[in-house]
Coordinates of C-alpha atoms in Angstrom, one line a residue:
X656 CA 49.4 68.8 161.2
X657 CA 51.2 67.2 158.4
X658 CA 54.3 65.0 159.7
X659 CA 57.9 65.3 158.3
X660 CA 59.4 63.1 156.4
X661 CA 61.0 60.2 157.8
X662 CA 64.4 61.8 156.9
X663 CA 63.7 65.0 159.0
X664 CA 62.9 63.1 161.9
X665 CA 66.3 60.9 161.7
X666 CA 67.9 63.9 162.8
X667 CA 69.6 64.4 166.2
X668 CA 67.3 66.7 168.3
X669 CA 70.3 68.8 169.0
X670 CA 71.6 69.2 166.1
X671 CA 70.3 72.6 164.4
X672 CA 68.4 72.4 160.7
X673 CA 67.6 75.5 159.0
X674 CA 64.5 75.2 156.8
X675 CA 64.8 76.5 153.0
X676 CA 63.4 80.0 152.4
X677 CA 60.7 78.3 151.2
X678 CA 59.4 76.6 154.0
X679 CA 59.5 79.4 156.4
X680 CA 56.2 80.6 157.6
X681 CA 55.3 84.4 155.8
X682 CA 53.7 87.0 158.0
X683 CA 51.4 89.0 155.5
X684 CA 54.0 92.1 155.3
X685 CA 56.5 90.0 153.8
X686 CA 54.3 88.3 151.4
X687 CA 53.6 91.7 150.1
X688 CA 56.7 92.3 149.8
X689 CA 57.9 89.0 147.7
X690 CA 55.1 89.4 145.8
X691 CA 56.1 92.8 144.9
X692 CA 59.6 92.0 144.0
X693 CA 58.4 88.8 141.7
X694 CA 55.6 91.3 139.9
X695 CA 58.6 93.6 139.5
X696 CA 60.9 91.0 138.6
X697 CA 58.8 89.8 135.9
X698 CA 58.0 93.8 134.7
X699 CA 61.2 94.3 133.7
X700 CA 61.4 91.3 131.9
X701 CA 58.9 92.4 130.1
X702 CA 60.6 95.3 129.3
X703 CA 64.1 94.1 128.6
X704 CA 61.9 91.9 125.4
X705 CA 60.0 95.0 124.7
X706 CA 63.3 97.4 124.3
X707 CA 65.0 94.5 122.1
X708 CA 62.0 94.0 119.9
X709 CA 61.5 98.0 119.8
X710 CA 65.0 98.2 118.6
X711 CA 64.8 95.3 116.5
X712 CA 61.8 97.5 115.1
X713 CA 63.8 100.4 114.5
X714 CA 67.0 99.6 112.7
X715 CA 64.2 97.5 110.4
X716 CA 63.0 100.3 109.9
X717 CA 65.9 102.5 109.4
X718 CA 67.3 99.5 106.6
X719 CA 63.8 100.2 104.8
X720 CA 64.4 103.7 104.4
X721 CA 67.8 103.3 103.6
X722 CA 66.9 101.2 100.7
X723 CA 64.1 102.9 99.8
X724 CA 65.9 106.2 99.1
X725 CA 69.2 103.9 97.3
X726 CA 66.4 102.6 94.7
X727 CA 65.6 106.0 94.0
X728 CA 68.9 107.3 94.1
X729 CA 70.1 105.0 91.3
X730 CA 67.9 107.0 89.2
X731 CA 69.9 110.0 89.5
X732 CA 73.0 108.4 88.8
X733 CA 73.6 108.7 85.4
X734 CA 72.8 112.4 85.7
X735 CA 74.7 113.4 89.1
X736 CA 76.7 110.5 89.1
X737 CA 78.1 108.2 92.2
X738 CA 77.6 110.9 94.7
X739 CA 75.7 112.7 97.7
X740 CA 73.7 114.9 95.0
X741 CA 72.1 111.3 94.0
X742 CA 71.3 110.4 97.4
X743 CA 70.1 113.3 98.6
X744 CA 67.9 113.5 95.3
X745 CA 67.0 109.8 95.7
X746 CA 65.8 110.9 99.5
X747 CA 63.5 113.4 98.3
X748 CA 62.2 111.5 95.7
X749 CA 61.4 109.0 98.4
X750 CA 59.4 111.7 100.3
X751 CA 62.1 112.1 102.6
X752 CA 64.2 115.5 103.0
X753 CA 67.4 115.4 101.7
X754 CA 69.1 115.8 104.5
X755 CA 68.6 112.1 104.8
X756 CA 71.8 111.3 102.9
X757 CA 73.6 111.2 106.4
X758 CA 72.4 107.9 106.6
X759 CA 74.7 106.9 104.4
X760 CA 78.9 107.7 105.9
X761 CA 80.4 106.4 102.7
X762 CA 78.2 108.4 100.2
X763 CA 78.5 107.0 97.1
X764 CA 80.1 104.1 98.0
X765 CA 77.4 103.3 100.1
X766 CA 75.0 103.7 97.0
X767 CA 77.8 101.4 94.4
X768 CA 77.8 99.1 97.2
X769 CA 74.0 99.2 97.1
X770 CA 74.3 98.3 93.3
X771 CA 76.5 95.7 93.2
X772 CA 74.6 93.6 95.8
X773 CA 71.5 94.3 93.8
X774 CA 72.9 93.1 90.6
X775 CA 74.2 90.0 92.0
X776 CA 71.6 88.8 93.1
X777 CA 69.3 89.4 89.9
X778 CA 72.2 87.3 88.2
X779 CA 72.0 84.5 90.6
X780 CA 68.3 84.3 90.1
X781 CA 68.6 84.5 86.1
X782 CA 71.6 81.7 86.7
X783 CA 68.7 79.8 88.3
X784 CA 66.5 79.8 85.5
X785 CA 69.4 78.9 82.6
X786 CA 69.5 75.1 81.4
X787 CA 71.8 73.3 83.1
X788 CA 73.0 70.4 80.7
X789 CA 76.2 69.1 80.6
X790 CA 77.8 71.0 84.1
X791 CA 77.9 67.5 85.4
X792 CA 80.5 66.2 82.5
X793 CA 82.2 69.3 82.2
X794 CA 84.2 70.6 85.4
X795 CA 84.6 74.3 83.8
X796 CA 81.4 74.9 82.1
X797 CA 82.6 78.0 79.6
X798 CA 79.2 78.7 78.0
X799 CA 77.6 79.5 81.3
X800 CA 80.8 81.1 83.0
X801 CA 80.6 83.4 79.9
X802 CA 77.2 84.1 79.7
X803 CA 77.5 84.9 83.7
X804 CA 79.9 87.7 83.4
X805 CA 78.2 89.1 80.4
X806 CA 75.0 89.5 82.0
X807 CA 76.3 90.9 85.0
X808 CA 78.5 93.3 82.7
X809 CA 75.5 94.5 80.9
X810 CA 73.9 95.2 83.8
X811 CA 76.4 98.6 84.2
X812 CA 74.9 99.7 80.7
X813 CA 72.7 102.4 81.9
X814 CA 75.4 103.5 84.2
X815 CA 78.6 103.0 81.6
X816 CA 78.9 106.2 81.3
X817 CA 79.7 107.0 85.0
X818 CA 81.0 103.9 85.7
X819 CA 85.2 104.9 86.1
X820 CA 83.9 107.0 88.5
X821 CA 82.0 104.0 90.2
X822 CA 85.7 102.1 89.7
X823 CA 87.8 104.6 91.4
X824 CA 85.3 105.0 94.3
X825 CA 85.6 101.4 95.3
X826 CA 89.3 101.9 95.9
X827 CA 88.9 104.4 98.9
X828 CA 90.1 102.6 102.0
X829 CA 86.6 102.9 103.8
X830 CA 85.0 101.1 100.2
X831 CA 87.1 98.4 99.9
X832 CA 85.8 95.9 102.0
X833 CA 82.7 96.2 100.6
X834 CA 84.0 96.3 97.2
X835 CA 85.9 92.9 98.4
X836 CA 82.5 91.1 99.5
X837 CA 80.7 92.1 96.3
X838 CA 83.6 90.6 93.9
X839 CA 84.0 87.8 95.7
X840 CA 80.7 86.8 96.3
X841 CA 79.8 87.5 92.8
X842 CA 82.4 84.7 91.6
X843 CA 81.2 82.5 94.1
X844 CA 77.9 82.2 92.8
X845 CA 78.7 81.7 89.4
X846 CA 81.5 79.4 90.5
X847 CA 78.4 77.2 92.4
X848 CA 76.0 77.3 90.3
X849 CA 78.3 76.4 87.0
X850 CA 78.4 73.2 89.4
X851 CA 81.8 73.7 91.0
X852 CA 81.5 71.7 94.1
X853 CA 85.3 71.5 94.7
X854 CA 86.5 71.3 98.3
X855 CA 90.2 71.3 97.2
X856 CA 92.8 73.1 96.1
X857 CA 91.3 74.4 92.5
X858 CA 88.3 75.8 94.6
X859 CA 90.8 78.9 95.6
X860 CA 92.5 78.9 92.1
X861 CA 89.0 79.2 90.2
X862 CA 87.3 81.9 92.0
X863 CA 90.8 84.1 92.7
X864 CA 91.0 83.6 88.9
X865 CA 87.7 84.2 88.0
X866 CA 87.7 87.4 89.9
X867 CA 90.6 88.6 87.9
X868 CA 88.8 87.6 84.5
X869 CA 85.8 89.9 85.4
X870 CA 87.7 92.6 86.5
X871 CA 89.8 92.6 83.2
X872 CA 86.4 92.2 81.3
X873 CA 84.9 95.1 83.2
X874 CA 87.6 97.9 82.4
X875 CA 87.5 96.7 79.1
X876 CA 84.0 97.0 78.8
X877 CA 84.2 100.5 79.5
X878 CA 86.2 101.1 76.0
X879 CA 84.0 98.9 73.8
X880 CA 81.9 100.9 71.6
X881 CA 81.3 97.5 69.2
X882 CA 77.3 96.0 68.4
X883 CA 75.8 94.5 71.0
X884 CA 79.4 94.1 73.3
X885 CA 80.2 91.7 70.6
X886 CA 84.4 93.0 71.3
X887 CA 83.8 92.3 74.8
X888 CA 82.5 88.9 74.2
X889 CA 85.3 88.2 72.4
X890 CA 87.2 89.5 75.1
X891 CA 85.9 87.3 77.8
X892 CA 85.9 83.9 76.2
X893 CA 89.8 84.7 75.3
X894 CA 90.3 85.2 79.3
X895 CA 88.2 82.2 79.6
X896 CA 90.6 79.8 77.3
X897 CA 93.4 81.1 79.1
X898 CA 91.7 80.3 82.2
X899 CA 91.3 76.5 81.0
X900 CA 95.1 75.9 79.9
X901 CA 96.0 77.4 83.6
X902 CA 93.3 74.4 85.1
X903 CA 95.1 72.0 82.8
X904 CA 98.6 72.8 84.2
X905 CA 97.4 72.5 87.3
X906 CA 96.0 68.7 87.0
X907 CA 99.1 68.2 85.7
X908 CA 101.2 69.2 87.7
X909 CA 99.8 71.0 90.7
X910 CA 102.0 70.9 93.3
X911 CA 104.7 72.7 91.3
X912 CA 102.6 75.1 89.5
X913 CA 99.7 76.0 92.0
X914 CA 101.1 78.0 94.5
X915 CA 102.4 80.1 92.0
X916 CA 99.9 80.1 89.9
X917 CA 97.1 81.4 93.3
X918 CA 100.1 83.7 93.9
X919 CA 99.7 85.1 90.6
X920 CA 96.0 85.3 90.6
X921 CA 95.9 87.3 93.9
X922 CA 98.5 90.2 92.2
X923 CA 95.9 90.2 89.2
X924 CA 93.1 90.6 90.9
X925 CA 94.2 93.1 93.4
X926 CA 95.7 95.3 90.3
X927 CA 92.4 95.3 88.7
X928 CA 90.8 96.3 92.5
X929 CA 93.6 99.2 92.3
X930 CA 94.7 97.5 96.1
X931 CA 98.1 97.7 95.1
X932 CA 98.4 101.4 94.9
X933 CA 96.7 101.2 99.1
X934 CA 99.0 102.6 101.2

């Protein structure tokens, strides 16, 4: 028999010491027993990582489809417009039944949502690809900020026609967020990769700014029936200059004139989102 060690036997014969669960002797009932609650201990384990992967799975799943039938559904769009009609026709087209439009609460804002992510990021990549020369001794690069929200303009040309529509839906309360992110995230991107790698101030004013320029640019794309966008061009590098003259009064002066100069930006860009008429 294997002796204690020398700690144990220190200790005062009457003096009580209660061994650890572990160390007490098993008959064989109870070792079935704990061996039956660590099997079924480790079973549901198993099972807990099985139902999050399963469901992990399924809403994959579900995001495929979803996609899948908001492709298709563009397609319809300049036919049937922003609306339920597309999606349903877009489900069916993606050999589901159309019923599958339910998948989708906010209806067509769901599928401009869909269309706006899409866009911006086939402008970052083409942003990617553009020569970058001269963004390092130029702080507001206007050649690439312009061709930016030109390309991402043209991208509504197969849709122009259906586009207000598109507009107005972004304004419903349940859209805006959405309609938010997309803007916002667009500007960022152009923002970064024209080189802006502010952490001050001017990072706000530029992007709050920017926002409002493309929003101005976009409802006046709408009316532009000139070659090639050429009036909208035009159009764009005017809001651009202005944009410049507002950067140089701010590193003149930009305690004074920044605040209400962000302040400014903000109204513009929520009257171009339609915000202010939210009640």
């Amino acid at each position: 028999m294997n002796k204690l060690p020398r700690a144990f036997c220190s200790l005062r014969k009457n003096h009580r010491f209660i061994l650890p669960l572990s160390f007490v002797p098993l008959n064989n009932t109870q070792r079935v027993i704990r061996s039956y609650c660590k099997n079924n201990e480790k079973q549901q384990k198993e099972m807990v990582v099985s139902t999050i992967s399963s469901d992990q799975d399924d809403h994959q799943y579900e995001e495929n489809v979803k996609e899948h039938i908001l492709a298709k559904a563009l397609e319809f769009v300049p036919k049937t417009g922003w609306s339920i009609e597309s999606l349903s026709q877009g489900a069916e087209a993606a050999g589901y039944p159309g019923i599958t439009h339910g998948l989708f609460p906010n209806g067509g804002g769901d599928l401009v949502h869909y269309f706006n992510v899409k866009c911006n990021e086939q402008l970052v990549e083409q942003i990617k690809s553009w020569p970058k020369e001269g963004l390092k001794e130029s702080k507001l690069p206007v050649q690439l900020i312009e061709n930016a929200i030109m390309t991402r303009l043209l991208m509504i040309q197969p849709y122009k026609s259906t586009w207000p529509k598109a507009m107005a839906i972004q304004t419903l309360p349940n859209n805006v967020p959405n309609s938010l992110a997309t803007l916002l995230s667009l500007v960022d991107d152009i923002c970064y990769h024209s080189g802006d790698r502010s952490v001050d101030f001017n990072w706000y004013i530029r992007r709050v700014g920017l926002a409002g320029i493309y929003k101005a640019s976009e409802l006046f794309y709408l009316t532009d029936s000139s070659q090639d966008s050429t009036a909208t061009r035009n159009f764009v590098k005017s809001r651009i200059r202005d944009a410049e003259l507002i950067q140089t009064a701010l590193n003149m002066n930009p305690v004074s004139v920044a605040p209400q100069t962000l302040s400014a930006a903000f109204v513009t860009a929520k009257n171009m989102l339609g915000l202010n008429t939210l009640k």
